[in-house]
XYZ file of C-alpha atoms in Angstrom:
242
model
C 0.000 0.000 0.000
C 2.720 2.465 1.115
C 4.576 1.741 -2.577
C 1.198 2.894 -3.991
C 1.743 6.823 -2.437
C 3.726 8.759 -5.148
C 7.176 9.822 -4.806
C 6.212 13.830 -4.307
C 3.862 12.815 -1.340
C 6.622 10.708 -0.152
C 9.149 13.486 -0.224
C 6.798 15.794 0.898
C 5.990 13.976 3.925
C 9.572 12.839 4.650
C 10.352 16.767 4.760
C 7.278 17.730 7.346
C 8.715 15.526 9.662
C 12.215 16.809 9.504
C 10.748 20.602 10.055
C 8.406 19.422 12.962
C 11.195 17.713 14.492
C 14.113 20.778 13.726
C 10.980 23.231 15.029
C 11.288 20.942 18.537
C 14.840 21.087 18.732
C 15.154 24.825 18.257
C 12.412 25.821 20.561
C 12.981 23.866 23.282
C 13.005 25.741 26.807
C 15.170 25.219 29.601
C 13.711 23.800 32.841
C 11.730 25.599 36.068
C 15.226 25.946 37.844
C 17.532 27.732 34.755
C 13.866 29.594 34.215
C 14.177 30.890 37.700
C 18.029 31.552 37.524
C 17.496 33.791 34.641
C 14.938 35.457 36.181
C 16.285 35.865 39.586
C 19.729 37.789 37.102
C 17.357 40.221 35.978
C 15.486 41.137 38.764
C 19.292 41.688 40.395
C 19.454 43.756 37.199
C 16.806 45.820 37.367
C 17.765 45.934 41.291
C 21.129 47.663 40.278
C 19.295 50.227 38.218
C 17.755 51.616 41.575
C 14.261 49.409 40.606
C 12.929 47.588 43.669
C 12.495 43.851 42.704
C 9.283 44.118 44.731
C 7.639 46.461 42.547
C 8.469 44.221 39.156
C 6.504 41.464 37.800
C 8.738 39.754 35.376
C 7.502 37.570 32.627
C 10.327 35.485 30.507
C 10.151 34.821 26.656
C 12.969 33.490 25.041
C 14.552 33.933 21.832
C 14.206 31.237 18.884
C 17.738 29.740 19.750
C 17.331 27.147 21.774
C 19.021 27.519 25.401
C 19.624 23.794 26.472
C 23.327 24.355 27.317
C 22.709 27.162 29.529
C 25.179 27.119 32.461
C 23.951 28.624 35.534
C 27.367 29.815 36.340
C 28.650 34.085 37.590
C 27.159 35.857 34.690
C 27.288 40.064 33.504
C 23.944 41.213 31.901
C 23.624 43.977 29.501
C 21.012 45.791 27.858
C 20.511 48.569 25.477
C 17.360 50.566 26.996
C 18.722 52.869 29.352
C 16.970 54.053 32.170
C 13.542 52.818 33.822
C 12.873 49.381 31.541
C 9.697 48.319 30.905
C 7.745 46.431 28.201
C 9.932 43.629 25.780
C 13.681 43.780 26.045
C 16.631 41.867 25.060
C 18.797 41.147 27.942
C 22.566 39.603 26.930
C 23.927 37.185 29.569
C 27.754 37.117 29.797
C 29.304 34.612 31.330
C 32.367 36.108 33.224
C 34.162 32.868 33.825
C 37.633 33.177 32.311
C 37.267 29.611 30.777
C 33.569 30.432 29.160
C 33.104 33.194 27.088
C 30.419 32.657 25.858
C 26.880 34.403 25.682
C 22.746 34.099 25.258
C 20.397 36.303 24.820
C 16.631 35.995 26.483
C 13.593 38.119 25.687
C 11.749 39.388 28.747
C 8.399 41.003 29.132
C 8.765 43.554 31.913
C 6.227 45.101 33.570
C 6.230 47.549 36.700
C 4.136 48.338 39.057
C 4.685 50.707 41.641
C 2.457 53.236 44.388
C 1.569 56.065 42.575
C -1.156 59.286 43.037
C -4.376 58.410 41.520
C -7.479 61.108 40.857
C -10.373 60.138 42.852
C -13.036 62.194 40.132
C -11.919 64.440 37.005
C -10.379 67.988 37.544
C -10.888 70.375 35.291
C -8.032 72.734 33.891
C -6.317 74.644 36.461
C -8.173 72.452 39.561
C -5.895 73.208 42.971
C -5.139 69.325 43.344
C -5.956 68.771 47.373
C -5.029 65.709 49.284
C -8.897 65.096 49.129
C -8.335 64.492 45.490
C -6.051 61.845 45.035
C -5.881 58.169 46.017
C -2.801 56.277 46.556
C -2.966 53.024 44.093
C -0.453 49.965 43.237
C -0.395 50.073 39.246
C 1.761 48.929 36.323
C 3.536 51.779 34.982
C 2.461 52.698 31.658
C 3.820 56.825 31.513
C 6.841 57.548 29.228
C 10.276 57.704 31.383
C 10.778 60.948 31.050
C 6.995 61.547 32.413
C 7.286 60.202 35.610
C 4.229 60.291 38.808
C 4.404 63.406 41.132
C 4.777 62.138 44.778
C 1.256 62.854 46.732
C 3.015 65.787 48.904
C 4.426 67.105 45.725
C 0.829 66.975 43.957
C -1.044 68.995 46.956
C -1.016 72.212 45.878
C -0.238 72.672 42.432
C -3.055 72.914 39.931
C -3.825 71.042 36.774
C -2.932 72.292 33.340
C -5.839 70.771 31.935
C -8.882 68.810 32.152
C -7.582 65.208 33.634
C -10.013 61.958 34.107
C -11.038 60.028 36.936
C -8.246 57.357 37.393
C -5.554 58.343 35.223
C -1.677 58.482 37.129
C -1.161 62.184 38.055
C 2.177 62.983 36.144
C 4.402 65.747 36.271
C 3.508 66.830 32.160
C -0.091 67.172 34.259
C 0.425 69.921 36.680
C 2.296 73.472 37.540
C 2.998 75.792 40.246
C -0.117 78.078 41.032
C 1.071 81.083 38.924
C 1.219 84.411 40.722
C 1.797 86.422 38.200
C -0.465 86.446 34.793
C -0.107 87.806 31.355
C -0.988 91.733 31.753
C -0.553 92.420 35.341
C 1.265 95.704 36.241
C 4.006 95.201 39.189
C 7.183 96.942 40.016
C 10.519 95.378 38.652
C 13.378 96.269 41.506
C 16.932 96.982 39.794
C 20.059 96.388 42.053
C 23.339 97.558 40.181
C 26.274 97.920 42.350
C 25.031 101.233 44.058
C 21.689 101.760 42.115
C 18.779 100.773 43.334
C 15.307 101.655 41.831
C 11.725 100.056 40.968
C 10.155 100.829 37.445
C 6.794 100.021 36.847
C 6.334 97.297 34.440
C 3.602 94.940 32.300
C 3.794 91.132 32.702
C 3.991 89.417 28.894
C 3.398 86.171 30.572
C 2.501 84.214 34.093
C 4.252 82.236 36.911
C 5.125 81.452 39.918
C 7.985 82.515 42.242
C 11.383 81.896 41.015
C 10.242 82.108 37.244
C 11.606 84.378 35.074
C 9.351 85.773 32.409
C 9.494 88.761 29.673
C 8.058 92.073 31.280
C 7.695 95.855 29.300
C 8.771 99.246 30.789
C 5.385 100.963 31.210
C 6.866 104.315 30.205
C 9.937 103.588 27.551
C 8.034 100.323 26.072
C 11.350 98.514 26.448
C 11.248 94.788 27.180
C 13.622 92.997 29.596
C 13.462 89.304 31.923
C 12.598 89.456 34.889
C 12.494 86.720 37.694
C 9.277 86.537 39.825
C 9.251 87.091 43.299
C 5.924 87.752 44.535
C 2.684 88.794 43.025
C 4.270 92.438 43.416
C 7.620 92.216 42.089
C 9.846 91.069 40.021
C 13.268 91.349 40.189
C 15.541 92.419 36.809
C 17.670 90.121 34.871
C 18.875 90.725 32.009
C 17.595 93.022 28.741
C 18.988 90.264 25.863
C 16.393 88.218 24.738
């Protein structure tokens, strides 16, 4: 019967099973123990880069080679996300035995979660955030690295810069300093040059809050100078450059 099958479906056949059985081969995953080594690396990993290994949930994948010589021997692990890591990353192990040189590389899923400031109810733009206002919440972090969570007594205080939804992370993109100072108000910029001292009356071309500098105009000459802000009366000259 089997001399009956033509040659193609022979062939064909024949070369099915060698791809199922290369497919095996290469994906083949270490055990639960070299699992848990490599895992137990990066979490010291992440550790080193000032992330607490309690607020990580890690999640391996590996890589198509397959990893069934893996040596749980002193290893160095590098990566090329700098920074806070999060999301799929390729981690290089190293081993640093002077006898092995040799390396692997492992995908990893990473997700953080951490305490962060939560809104209770949406704010509106430029809501005063009060304590009232926030919940502290255990989430996965999901803001861009360089838009990192306020801390709650930071938050208290400073007001939205625009409308903001129940639930979302309170991030520092999210709020400012209440502004003392707004676009049109008429204060008195103090000048302190060696042994001059004087105070011109001047228009505000913008807003903020002490310690701000911001662009003011000479109420009688029309000249325009900086000017840093130090109360919601005065400002104190900088410089005339622009």
């Amino acid at each position: 019967m089997i001399n009956m099958i033509p040659t193609k479906i022979k062939l064909f056949i024949k070369y099915l099973f060698l791809i199922l059985v290369f497919s095996a081969i290469v994906h083949a995953k270490p055990d639960t123990k070299t699992i848990t080594w490599i895992e137990n690396n990066i979490y010291t990993f992440l550790s080193d880069r000032n992330i607490s290994k309690s607020d990580n949930k890690i999640k391996v994948n590996f890589n198509s080679a397959s990893h069934d010589n893996i040596i749980q021997a002193p290893v160095t692990i590098s990566c090329r996300k700098q920074g806070l890591i999060t999301g799929k990353t390729v981690f290089t192990f190293s081993y640093s035995d002077k006898n092995n040189n040799e390396s692997f590389q492992v995908v990893a899923d990473i997700s953080r979660f951490t305490n962060v400031p939560v809104l209770k109810n949406a704010v509106d733009r430029h809501h005063i955030i009060s304590e009232a206002d926030l919940a502290v919440q255990f989430v996965e972090v999901t803001w861009r690295g360089n838009d990192s969570p306020v801390s709650l007594n930071k938050a208290v205080g400073q007001r939205t810069k625009r409308y903001i939804p129940q639930g979302r992370v309170l991030t520092e993109s999210m709020i400012e300093t209440v502004p003392v100072i707004k676009r049109g108000d008429q204060v008195n910029m103090n000048v302190v040059n060696k042994n001059i001292s004087l105070s011109i009356p001047v228009i505000c071309q913008g807003k903020g809050a002490p310690g701000d500098v911001i662009k003011v105009r000479d109420a009688m000459s029309n000249k325009y100078y900086y000017a840093e802000i130090q109360n919601a009366s005065i400002v104190i000259f900088k410089t005339n450059k622009r």
